[in-house]
mmCIF file of C-alpha atoms and ligand atoms in Angstrom:
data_model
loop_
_atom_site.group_PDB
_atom_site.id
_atom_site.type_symbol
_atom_site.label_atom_id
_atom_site.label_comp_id
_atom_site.label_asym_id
_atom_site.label_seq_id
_atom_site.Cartn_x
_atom_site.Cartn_y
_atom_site.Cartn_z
ATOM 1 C CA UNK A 1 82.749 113.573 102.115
ATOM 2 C CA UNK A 2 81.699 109.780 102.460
ATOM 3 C CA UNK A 3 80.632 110.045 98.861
ATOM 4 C CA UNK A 4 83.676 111.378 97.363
ATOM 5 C CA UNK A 5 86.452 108.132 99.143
ATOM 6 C CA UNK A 6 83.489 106.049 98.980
ATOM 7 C CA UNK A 7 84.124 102.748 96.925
ATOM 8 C CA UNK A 8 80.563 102.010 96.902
ATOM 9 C CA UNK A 9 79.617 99.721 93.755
ATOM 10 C CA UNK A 10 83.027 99.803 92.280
ATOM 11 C CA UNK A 11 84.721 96.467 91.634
ATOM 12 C CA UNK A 12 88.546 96.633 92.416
ATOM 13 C CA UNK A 13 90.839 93.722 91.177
ATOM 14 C CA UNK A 14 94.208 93.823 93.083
ATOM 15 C CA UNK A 15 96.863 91.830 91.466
ATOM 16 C CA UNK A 16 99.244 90.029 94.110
ATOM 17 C CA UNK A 17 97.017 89.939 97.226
ATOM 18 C CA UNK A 18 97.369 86.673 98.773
ATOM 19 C CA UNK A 19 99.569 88.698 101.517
ATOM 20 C CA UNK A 20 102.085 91.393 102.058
ATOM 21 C CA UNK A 21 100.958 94.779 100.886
ATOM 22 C CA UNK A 22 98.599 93.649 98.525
ATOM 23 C CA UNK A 23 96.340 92.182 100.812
ATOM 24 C CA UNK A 24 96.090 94.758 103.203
ATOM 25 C CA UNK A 25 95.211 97.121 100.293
ATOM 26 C CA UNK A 26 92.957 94.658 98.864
ATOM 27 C CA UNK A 27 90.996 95.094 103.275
ATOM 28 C CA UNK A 28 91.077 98.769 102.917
ATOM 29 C CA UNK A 29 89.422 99.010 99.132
ATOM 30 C CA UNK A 30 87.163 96.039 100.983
ATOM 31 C CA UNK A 31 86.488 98.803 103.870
ATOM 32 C CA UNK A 32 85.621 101.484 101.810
ATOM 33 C CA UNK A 33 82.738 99.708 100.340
ATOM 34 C CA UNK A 34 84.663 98.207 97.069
ATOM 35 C CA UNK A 35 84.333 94.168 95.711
ATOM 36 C CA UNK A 36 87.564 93.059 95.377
ATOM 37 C CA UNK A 37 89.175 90.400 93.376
ATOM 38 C CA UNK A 38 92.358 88.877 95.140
ATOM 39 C CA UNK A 39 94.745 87.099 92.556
ATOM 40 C CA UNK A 40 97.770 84.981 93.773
ATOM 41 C CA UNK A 41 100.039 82.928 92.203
ATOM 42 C CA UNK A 42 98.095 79.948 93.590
ATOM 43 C CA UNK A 43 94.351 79.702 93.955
ATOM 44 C CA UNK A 44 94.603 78.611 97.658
ATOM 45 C CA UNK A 45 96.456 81.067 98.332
ATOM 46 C CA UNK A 46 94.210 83.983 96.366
ATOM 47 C CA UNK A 47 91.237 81.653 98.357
ATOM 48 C CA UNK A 48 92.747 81.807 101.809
ATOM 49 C CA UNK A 49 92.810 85.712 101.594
ATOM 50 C CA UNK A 50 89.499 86.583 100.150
ATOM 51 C CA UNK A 51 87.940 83.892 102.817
ATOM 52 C CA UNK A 52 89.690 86.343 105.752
ATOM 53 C CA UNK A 53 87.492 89.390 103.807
ATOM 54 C CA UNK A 54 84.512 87.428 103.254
ATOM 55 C CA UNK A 55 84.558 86.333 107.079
ATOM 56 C CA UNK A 56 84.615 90.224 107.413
ATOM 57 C CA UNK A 57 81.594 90.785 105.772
ATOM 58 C CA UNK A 58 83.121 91.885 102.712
ATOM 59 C CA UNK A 59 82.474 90.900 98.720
ATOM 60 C CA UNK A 60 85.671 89.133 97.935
ATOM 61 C CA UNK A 61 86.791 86.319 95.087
ATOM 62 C CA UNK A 62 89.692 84.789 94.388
ATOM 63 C CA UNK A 63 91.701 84.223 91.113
ATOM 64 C CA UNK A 64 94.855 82.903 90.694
ATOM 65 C CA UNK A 65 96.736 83.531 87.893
ATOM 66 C CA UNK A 66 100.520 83.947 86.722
ATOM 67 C CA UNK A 67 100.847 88.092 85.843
ATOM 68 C CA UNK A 68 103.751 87.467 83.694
ATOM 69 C CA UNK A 69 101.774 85.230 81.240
ATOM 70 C CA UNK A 70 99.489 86.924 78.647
ATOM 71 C CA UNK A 71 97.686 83.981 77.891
ATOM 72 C CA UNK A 72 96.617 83.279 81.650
ATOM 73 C CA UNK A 73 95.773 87.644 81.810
ATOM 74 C CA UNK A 74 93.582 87.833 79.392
ATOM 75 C CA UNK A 75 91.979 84.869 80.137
ATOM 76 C CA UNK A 76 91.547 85.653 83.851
ATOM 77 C CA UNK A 77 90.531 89.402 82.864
ATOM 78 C CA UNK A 78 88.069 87.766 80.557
ATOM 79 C CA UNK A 79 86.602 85.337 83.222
ATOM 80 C CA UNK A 80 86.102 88.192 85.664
ATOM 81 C CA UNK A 81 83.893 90.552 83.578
ATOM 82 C CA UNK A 82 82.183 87.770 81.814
ATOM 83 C CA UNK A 83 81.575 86.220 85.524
ATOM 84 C CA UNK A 84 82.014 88.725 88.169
ATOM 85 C CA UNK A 85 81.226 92.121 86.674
ATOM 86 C CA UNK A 86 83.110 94.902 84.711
ATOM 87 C CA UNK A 87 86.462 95.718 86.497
ATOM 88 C CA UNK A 88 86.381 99.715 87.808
ATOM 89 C CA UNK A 89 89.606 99.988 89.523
ATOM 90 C CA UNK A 90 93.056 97.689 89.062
ATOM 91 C CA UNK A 91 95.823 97.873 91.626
ATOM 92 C CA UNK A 92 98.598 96.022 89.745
ATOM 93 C CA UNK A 93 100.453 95.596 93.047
ATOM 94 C CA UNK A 94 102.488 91.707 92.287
ATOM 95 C CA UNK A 95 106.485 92.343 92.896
ATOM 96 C CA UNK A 96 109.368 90.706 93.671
ATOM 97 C CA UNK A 97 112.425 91.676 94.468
ATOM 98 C CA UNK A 98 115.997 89.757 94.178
ATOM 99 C CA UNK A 99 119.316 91.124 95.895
ATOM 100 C CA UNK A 100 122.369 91.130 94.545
ATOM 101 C CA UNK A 101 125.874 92.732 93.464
ATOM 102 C CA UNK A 102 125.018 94.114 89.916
ATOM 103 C CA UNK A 103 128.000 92.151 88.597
ATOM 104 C CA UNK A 104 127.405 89.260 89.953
ATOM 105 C CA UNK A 105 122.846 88.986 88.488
ATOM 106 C CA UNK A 106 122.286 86.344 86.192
ATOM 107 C CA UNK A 107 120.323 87.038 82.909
ATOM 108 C CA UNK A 108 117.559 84.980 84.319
ATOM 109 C CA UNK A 109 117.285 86.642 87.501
ATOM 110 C CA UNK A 110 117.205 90.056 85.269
ATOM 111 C CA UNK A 111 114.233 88.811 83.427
ATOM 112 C CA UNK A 112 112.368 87.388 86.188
ATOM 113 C CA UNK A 113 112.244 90.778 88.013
ATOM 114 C CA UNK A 114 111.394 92.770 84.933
ATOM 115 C CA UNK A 115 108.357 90.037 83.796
ATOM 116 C CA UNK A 116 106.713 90.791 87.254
ATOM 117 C CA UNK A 117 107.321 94.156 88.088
ATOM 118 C CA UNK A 118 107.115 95.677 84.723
ATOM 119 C CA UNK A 119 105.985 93.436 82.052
ATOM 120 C CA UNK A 120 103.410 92.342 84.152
ATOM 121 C CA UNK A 121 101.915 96.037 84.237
ATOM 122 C CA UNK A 122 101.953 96.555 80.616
ATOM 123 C CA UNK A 123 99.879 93.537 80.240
ATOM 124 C CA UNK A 124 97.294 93.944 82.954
ATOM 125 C CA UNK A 125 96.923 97.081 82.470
ATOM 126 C CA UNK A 126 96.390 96.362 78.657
ATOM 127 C CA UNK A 127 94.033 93.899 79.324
ATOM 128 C CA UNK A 128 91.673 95.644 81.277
ATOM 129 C CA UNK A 129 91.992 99.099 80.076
ATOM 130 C CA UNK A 130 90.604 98.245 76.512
ATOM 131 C CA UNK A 131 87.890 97.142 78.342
ATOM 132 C CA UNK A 132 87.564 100.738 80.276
ATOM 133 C CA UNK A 133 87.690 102.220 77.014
ATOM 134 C CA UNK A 134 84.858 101.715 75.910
ATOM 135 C CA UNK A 135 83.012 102.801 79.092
ATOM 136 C CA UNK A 136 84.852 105.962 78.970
ATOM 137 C CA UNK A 137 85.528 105.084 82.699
ATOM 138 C CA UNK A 138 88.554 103.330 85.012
ATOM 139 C CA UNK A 139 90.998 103.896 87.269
ATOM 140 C CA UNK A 140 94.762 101.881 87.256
ATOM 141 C CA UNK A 141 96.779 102.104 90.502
ATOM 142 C CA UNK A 142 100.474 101.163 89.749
ATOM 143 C CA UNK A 143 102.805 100.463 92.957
ATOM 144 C CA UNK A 144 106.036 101.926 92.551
ATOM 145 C CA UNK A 145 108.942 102.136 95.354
ATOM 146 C CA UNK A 146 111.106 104.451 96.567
ATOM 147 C CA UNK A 147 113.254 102.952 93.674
ATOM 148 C CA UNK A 148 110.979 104.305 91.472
ATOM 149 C CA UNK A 149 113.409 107.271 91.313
ATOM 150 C CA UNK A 150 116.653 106.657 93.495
ATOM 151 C CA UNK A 151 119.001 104.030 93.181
ATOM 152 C CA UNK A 152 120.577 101.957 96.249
ATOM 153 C CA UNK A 153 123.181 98.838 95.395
ATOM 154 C CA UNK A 154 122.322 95.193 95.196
ATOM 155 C CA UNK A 155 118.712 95.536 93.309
ATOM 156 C CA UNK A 156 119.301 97.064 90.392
ATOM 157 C CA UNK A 157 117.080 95.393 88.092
ATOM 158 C CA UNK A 158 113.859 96.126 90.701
ATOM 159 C CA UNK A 159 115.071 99.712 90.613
ATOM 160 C CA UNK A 160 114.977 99.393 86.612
ATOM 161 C CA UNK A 161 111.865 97.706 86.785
ATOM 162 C CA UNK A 162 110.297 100.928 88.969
ATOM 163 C CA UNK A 163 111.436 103.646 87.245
ATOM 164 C CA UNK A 164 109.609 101.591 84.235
ATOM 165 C CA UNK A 165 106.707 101.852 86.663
ATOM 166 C CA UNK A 166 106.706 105.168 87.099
ATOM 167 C CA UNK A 167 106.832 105.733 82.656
ATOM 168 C CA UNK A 168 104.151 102.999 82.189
ATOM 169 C CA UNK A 169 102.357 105.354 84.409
ATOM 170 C CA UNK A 170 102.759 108.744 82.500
ATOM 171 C CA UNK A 171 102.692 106.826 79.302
ATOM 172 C CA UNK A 172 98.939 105.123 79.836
ATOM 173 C CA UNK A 173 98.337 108.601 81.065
ATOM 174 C CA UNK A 174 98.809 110.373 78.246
ATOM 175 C CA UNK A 175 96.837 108.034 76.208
ATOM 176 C CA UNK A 176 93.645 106.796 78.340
ATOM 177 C CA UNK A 177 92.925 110.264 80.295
ATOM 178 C CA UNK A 178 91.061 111.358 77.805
ATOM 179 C CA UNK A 179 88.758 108.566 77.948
ATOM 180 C CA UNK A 180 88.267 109.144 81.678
ATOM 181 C CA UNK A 181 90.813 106.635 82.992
ATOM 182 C CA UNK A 182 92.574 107.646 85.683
ATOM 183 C CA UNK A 183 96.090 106.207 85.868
ATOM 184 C CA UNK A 184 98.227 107.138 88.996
ATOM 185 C CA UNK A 185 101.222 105.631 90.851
ATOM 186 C CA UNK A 186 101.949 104.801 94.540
ATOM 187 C CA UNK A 187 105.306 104.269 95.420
ATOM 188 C CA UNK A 188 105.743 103.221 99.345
ATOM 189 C CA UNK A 189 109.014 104.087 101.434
ATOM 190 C CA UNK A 190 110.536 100.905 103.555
ATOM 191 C CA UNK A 191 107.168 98.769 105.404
ATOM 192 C CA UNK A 192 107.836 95.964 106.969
ATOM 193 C CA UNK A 193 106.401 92.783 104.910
ATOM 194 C CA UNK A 194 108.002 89.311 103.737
ATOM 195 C CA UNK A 195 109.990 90.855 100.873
ATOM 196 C CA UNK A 196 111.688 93.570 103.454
ATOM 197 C CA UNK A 197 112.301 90.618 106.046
ATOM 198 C CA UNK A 198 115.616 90.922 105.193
ATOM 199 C CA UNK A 199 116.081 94.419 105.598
ATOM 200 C CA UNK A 200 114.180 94.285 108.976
ATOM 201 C CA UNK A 201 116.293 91.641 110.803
ATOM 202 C CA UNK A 202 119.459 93.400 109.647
ATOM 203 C CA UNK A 203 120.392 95.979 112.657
ATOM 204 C CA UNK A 204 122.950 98.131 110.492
ATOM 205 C CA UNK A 205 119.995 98.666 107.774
ATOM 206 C CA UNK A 206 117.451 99.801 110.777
ATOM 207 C CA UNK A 207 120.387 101.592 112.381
ATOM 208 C CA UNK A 208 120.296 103.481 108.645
ATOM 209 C CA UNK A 209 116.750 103.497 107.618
ATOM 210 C CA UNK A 210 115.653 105.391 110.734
ATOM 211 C CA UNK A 211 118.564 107.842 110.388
ATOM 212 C CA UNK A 212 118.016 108.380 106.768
ATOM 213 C CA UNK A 213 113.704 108.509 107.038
ATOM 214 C CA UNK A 214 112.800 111.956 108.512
ATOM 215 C CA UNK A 215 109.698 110.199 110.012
ATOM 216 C CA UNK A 216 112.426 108.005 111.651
ATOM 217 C CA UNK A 217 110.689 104.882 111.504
ATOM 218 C CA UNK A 218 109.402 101.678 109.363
ATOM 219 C CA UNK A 219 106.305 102.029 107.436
ATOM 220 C CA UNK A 220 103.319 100.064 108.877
ATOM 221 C CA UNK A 221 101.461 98.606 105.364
ATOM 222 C CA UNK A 222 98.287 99.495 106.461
ATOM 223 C CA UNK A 223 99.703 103.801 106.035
ATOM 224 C CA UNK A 224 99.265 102.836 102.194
ATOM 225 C CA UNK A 225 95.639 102.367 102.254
ATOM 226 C CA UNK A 226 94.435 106.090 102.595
ATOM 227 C CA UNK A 227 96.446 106.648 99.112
ATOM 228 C CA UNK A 228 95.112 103.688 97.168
ATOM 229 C CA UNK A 229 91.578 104.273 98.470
ATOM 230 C CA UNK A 230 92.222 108.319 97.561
ATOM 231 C CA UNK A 231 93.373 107.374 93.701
ATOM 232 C CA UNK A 232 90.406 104.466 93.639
ATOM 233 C CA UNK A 233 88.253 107.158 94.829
ATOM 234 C CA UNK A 234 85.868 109.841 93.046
ATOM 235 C CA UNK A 235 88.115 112.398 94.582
ATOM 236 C CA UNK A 236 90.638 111.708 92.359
ATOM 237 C CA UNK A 237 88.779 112.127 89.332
ATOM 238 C CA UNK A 238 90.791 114.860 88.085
ATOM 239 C CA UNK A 239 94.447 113.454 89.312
ATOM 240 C CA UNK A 240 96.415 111.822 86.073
ATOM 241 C CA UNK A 241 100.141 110.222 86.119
ATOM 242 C CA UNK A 242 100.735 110.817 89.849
ATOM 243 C CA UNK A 243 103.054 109.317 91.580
ATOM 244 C CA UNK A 244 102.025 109.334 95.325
ATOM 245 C CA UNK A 245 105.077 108.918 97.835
ATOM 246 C CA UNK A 246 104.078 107.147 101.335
ATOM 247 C CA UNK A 247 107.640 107.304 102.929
ATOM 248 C CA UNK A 248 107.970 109.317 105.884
ATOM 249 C CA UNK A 249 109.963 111.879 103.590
ATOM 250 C CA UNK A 250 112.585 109.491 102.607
ATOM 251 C CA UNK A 251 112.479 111.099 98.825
ATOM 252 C CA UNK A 252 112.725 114.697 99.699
ATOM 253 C CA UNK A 253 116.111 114.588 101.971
ATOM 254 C CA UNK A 254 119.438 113.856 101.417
HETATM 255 P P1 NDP B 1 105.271 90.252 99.096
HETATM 256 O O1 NDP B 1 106.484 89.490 98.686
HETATM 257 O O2 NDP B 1 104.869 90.245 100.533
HETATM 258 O O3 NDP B 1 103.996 89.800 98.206
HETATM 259 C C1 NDP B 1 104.119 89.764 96.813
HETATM 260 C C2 NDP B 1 102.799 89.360 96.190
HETATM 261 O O4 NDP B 1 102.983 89.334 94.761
HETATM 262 C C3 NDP B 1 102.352 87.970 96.609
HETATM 263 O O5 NDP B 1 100.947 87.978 96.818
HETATM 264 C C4 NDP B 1 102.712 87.103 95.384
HETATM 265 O O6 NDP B 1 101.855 85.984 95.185
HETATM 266 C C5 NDP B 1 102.495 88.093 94.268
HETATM 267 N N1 NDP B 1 103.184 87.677 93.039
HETATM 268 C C6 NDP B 1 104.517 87.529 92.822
HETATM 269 N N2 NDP B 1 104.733 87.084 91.575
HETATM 270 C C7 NDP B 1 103.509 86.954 90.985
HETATM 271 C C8 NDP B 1 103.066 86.538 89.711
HETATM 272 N N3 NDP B 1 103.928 86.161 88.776
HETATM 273 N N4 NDP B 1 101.739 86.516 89.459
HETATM 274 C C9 NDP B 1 100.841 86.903 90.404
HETATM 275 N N5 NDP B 1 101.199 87.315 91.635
HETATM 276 C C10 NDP B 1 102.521 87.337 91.916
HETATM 277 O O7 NDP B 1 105.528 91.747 98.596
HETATM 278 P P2 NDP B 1 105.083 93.164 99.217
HETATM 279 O O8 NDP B 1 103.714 93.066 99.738
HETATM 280 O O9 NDP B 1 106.164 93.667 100.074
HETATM 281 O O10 NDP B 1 105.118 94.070 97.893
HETATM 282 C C11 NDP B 1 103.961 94.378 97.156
HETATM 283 C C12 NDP B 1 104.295 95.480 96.184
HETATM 284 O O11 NDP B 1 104.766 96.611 96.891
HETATM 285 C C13 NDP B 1 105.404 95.096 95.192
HETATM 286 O O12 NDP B 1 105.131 95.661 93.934
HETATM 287 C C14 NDP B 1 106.638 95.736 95.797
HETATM 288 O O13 NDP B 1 107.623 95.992 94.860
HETATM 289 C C15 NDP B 1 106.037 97.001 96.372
HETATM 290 N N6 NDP B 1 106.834 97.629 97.429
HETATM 291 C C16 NDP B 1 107.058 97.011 98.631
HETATM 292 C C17 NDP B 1 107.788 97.680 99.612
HETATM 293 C C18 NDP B 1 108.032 97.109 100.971
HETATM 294 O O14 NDP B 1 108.642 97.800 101.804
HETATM 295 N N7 NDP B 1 107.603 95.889 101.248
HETATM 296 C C19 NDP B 1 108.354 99.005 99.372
HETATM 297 C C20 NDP B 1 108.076 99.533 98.075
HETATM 298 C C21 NDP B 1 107.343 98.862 97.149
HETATM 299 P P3 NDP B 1 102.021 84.621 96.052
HETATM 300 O O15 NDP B 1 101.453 84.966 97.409
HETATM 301 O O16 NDP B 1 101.199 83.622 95.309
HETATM 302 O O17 NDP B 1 103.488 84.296 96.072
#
């Protein structure tokens, strides 16, 4: 059983890990035995995580670099498995989120949510899977949301950027399984972190949310880590284009 979750000698790169979600999936793929690479938009930031890991006994480096820009990708991709080692797993994991009426989002605004949450993806993924090709051998972890599939007002363009998450998935599916690349989805219910702060100190959305979740509660982040380290994982050798809900059953009732 150890063997089949065990991350032993695989080298996970986690993009968006300085804190939130990301980081606490970047400890758990650390606590299954994985190297991890923590990237942040800053490289004190991507430092001040992977020290925490490293202080934990855990093989952790930092790279910072901007998701969104091709140029700084493929250089940073390049830098890793030239310097670090060849790349087994990626958890492209960077978001953002903006809120707004849909008639009132600017252009920019638009595009800034779609460059991280979906372009971002494409070109990650892009980078390191023809990489994976020719080891016949990878795995991609893409986070979704619960927006992934259902709308809700005032963040329209992260819904459209999810439900681009969850066709990027099936898409690089289609194509890379056959060359043993595993491509798979994880799309977490409400957890408390930064971007949800919002959400959490507003008493009609908990009144709501705990209503609405049949678990009747918040996510705690660290409830995603058995699913990322399950897709990462030998166990899910066979599992292609999945799209793993962690919400307490938010997607299956009205
Ligand atoms: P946070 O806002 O807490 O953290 C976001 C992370 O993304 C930060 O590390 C940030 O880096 C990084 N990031 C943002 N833009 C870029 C960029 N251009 N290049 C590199 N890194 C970038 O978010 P969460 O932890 O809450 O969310 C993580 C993921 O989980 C997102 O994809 C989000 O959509 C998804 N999610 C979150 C849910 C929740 O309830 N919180 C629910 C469903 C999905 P830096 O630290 O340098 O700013």
């Amino acid at each position: 059983m150890n063997t089949l979750f065990s991350l032993e000698n695989k080298r996970v790169l986690i993009t968006g890990s300085g804190r939130g979600i990301g980081f606490l999936l970047a400890k758990g793929l650390a606590e299954a035995g994985g190297e991890v690479i923590l990237n942040a938009t800053t490289q004190a930031g991507a430092e001040r995580a992977a020290a925490q890991l490293s202080a934990r006994g855990h093989t952790a480096h930092a790279l910072a670099f901007d998701v969104t820009q091709s140029a700084q990708v493929n250089a940073a991709i390049e830098q890793i498995e030239n310097q670090i080692g060849a790349i087994d797993v990626l958890v492209n994991n960077a978001g953002i989120q903006r809120r707004r009426p849909f008639l009132e989002f600017s252009e920019q605004e638009w595009n800034e949510v779609i460059a991280v949450n979906q372009t971002a993806v494409f070109l990650v993924s892009q980078a390191v899977a023809r990489r994976m090709v020719p080891r016949q051998q990878g795995k991609i972890i893409n986070i979704g949301s619960m927006q992934s599939e259902l709308g809700r007002e005032t963040i329209t363009p992260y819904a459209a950027s999810k439900g681009a998450v969850t066709m990027l998935t099936r898409g690089m599916c289609v194509e890379l399984a056959r060359h043993n690349i595993q491509i798979n989805g994880i799309a977490p219910g409400y957890f408390k972190t930064e971007m949800t702060q919002a959400l959490v100190d507003d008493e009609a959305f908990n009144a709501w949310l705990t209503k609405r979740t049949p678990a009747a509660r918040w996510g705690n982040p660290e409830e995603l880590i058995g699913a990322a380290v399950f897709l990462a994982s030998k166990a899910a050798d066979f599992v292609n284009g999945h799209l793993l809900f962690v919400d307490g059953g938010m997607r299956v009732a009205v």
